[in-house]
Tab-separated table of C-alpha atoms and ligand atoms in Angstrom:
chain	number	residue	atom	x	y	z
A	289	UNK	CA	-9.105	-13.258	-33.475
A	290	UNK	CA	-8.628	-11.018	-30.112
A	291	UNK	CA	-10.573	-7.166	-30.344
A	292	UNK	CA	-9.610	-4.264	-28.744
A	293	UNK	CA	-12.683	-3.123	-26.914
A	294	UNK	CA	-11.847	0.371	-27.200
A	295	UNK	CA	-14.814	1.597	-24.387
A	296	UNK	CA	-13.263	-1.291	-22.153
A	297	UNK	CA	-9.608	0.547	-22.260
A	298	UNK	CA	-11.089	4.023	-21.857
A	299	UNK	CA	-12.949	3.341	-18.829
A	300	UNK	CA	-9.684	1.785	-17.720
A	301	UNK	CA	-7.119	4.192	-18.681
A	302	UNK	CA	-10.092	7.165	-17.295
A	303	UNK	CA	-9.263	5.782	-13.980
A	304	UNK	CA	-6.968	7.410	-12.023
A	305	UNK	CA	-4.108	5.438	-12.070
A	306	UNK	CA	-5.321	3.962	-15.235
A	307	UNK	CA	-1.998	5.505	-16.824
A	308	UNK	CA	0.304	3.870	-14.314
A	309	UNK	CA	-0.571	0.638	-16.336
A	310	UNK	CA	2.042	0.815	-18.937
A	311	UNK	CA	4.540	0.296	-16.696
A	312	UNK	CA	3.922	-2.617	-15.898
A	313	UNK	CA	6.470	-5.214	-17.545
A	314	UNK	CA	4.962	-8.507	-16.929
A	315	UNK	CA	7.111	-9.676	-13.891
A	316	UNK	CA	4.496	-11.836	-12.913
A	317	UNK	CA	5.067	-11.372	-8.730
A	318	UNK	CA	1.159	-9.696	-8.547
A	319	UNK	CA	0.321	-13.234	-9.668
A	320	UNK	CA	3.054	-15.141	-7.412
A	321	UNK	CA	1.847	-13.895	-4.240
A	322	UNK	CA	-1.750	-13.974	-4.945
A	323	UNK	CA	-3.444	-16.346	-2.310
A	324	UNK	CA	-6.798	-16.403	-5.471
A	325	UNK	CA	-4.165	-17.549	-7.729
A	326	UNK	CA	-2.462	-19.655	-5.875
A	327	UNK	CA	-5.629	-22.037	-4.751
A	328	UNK	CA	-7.179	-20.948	-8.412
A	329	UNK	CA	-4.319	-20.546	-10.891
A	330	UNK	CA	-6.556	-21.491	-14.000
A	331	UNK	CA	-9.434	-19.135	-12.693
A	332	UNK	CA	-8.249	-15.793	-11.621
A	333	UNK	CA	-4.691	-14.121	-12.387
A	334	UNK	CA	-4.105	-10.519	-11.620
A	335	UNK	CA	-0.946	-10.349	-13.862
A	336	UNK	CA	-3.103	-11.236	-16.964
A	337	UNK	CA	-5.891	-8.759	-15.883
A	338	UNK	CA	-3.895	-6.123	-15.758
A	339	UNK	CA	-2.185	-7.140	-19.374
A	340	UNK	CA	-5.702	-7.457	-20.556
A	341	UNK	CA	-7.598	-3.881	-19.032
A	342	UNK	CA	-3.760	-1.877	-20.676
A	343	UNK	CA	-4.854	-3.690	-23.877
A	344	UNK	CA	-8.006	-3.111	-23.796
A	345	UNK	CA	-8.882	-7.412	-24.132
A	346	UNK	CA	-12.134	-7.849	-22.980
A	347	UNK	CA	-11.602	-10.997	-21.000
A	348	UNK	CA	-14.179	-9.586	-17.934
A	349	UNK	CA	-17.708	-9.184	-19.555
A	350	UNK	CA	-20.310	-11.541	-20.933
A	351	UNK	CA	-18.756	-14.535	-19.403
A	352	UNK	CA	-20.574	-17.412	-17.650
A	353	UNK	CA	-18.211	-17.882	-15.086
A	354	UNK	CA	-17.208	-14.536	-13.597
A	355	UNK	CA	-14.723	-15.242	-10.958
A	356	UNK	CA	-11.814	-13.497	-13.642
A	357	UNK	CA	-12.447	-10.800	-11.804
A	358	UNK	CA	-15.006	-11.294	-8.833
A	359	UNK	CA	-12.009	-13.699	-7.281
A	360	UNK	CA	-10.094	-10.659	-6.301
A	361	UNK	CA	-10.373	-10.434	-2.408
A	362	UNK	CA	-8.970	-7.330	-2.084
A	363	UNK	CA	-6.362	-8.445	0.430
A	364	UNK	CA	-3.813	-5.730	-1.638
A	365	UNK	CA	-1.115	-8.184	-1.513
A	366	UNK	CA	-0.046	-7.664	-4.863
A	367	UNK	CA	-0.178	-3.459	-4.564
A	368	UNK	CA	2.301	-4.029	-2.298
A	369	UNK	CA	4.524	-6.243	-4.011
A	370	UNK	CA	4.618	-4.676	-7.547
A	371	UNK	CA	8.146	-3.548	-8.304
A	372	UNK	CA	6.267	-0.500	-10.348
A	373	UNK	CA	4.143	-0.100	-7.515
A	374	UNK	CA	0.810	-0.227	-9.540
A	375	UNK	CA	-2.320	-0.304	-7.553
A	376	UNK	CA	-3.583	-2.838	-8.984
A	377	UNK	CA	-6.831	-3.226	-6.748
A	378	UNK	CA	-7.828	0.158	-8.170
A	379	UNK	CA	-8.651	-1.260	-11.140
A	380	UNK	CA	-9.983	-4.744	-10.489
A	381	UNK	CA	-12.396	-2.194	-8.527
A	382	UNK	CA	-12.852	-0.206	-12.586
A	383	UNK	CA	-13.985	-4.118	-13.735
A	384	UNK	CA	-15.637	-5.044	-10.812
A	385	UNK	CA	-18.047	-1.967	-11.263
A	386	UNK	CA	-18.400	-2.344	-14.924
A	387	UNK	CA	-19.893	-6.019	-14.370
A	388	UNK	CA	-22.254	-4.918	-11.796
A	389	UNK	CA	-23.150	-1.845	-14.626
A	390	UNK	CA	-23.632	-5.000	-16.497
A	391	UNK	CA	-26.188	-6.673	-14.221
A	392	UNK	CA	-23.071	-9.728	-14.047
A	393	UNK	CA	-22.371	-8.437	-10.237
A	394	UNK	CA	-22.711	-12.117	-8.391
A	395	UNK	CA	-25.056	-12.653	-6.112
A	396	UNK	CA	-23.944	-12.692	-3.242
A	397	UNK	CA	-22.817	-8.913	-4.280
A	398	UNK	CA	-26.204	-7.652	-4.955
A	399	UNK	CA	-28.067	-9.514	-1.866
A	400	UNK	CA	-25.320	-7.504	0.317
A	401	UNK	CA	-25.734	-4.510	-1.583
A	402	UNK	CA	-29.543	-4.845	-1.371
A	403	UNK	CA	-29.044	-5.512	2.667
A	404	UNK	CA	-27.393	-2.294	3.087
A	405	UNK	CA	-30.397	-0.064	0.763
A	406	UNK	CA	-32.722	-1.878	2.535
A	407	UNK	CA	-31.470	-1.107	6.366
A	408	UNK	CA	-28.898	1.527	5.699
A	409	UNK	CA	-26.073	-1.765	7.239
A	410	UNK	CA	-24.576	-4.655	6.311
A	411	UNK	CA	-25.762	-6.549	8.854
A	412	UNK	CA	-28.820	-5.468	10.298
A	413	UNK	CA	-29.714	-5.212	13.772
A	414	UNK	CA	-31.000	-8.531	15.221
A	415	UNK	CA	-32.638	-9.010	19.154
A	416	UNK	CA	-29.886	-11.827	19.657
A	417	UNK	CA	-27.112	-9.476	18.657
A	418	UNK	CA	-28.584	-6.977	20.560
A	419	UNK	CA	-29.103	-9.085	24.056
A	420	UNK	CA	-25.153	-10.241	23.902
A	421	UNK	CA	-24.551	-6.117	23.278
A	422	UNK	CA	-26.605	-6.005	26.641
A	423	UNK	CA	-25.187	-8.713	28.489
A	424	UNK	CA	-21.303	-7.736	27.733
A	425	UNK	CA	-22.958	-4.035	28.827
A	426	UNK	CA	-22.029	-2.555	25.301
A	427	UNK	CA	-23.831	0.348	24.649
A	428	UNK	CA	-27.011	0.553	22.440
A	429	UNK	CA	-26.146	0.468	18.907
A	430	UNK	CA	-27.518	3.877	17.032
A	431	UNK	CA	-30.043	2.729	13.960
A	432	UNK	CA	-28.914	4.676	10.651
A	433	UNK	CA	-31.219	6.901	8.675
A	434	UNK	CA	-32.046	4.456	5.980
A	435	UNK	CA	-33.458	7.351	3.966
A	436	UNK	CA	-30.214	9.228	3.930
A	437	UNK	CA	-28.426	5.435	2.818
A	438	UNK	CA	-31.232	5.735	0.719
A	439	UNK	CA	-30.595	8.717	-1.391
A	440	UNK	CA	-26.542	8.459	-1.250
A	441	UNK	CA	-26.857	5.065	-3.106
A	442	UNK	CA	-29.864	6.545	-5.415
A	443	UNK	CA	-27.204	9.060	-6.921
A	444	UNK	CA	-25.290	6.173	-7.541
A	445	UNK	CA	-27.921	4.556	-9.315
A	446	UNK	CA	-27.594	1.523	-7.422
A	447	UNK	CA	-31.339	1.086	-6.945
A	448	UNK	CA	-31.773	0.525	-10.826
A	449	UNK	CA	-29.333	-1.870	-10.637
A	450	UNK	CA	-31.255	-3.552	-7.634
A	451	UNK	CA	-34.362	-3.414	-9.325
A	452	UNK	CA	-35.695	-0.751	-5.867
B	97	LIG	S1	3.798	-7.061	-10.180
B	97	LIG	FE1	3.350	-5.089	-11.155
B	97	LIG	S2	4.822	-4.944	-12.839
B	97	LIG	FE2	4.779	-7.082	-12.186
B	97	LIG	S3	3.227	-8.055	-13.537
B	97	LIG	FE3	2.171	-7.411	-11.683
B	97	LIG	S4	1.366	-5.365	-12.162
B	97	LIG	FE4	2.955	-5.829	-13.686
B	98	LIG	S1	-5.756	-7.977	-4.044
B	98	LIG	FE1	-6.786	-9.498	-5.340
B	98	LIG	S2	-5.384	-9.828	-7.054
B	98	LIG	FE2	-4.224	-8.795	-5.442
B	98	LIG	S3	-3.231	-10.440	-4.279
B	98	LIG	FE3	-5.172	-9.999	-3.243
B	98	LIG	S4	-6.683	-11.386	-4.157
B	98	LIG	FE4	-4.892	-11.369	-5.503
């Protein structure tokens, strides 16, 4: 038998356009021009996700295979196409957070993430890059105060979650 997870659809409806959800009548385009879905069909479909976070069906957390909601690429195709013109990124973003909160964030998430904390970038400064820079006479490229990265992605707790 399917549960509501009741914290599931109040994190989702909390969101900001977490309300905009029940206006969505299951047209099924978000899912049609999704290039996820389209390689992926029985692995990621933004149509049911969004059926699922209104309802409050907790088809996101505890799974082994994750890609329900990791898949998403962003790419904001289907914001643009939705007749009710739900932004539907918004909250695969709500899910996407709630499984890192989990510890389920893949890993390829959390080595990135760790990246930045660790060097205040996402891709850290490297002699090779840096000779190129020189070479194509592209100025020096300013170092970030990793301490300042630092303490912006403390407050979002993201160290706990990296184990820092
Ligand atoms: S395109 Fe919009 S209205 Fe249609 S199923 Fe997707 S979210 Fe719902
Ligand atoms: S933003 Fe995500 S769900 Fe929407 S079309 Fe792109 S990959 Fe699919």
């Amino acid at each position: 038998m399917v549960s509501v997870d009741f914290e599931l659809r109040k994190k989702v409806m909390d969101a900001h356009i977490g309300d905009t959800l029940k206006y969505c009548y299951q047209c099924n385009r978000c899912t049609d021009v999704c290039p996820v879905s389209q390689i992926a069909p029985d692995r990621y479909n933004p149509r049911g996700n969004i059926m699922a976070s209104f309802l409050g069906i907790n088809l996101f957390m505890g799974q082994k295979d994750n890609f329900g909601i990791w898949g998403c690429t962003v790419c904001d195709t289907c914001d643009e196409i939705c007749p009710q013109k739900i932004e539907l990124t918004e909250i695969f973003t709500v899910l996407k957070n709630m499984s890192i909160a989990a510890g389920e964030g893949p890993d390829y998430y959390t080595t990135q993430a760790s990246t930045i904390y660790d060097a205040g970038k996402a891709i850290p400064s490297q002699p090779a890059i840096e000779r190129r820079r020189e070479q194509l006479g592209l100025p020096k490229v300013e170092e970030p105060d990793v301490s300042e990265v630092q303490k912006i992605l403390n407050v979002t707790k993201l160290n706990k979650i990296l184990n820092k």
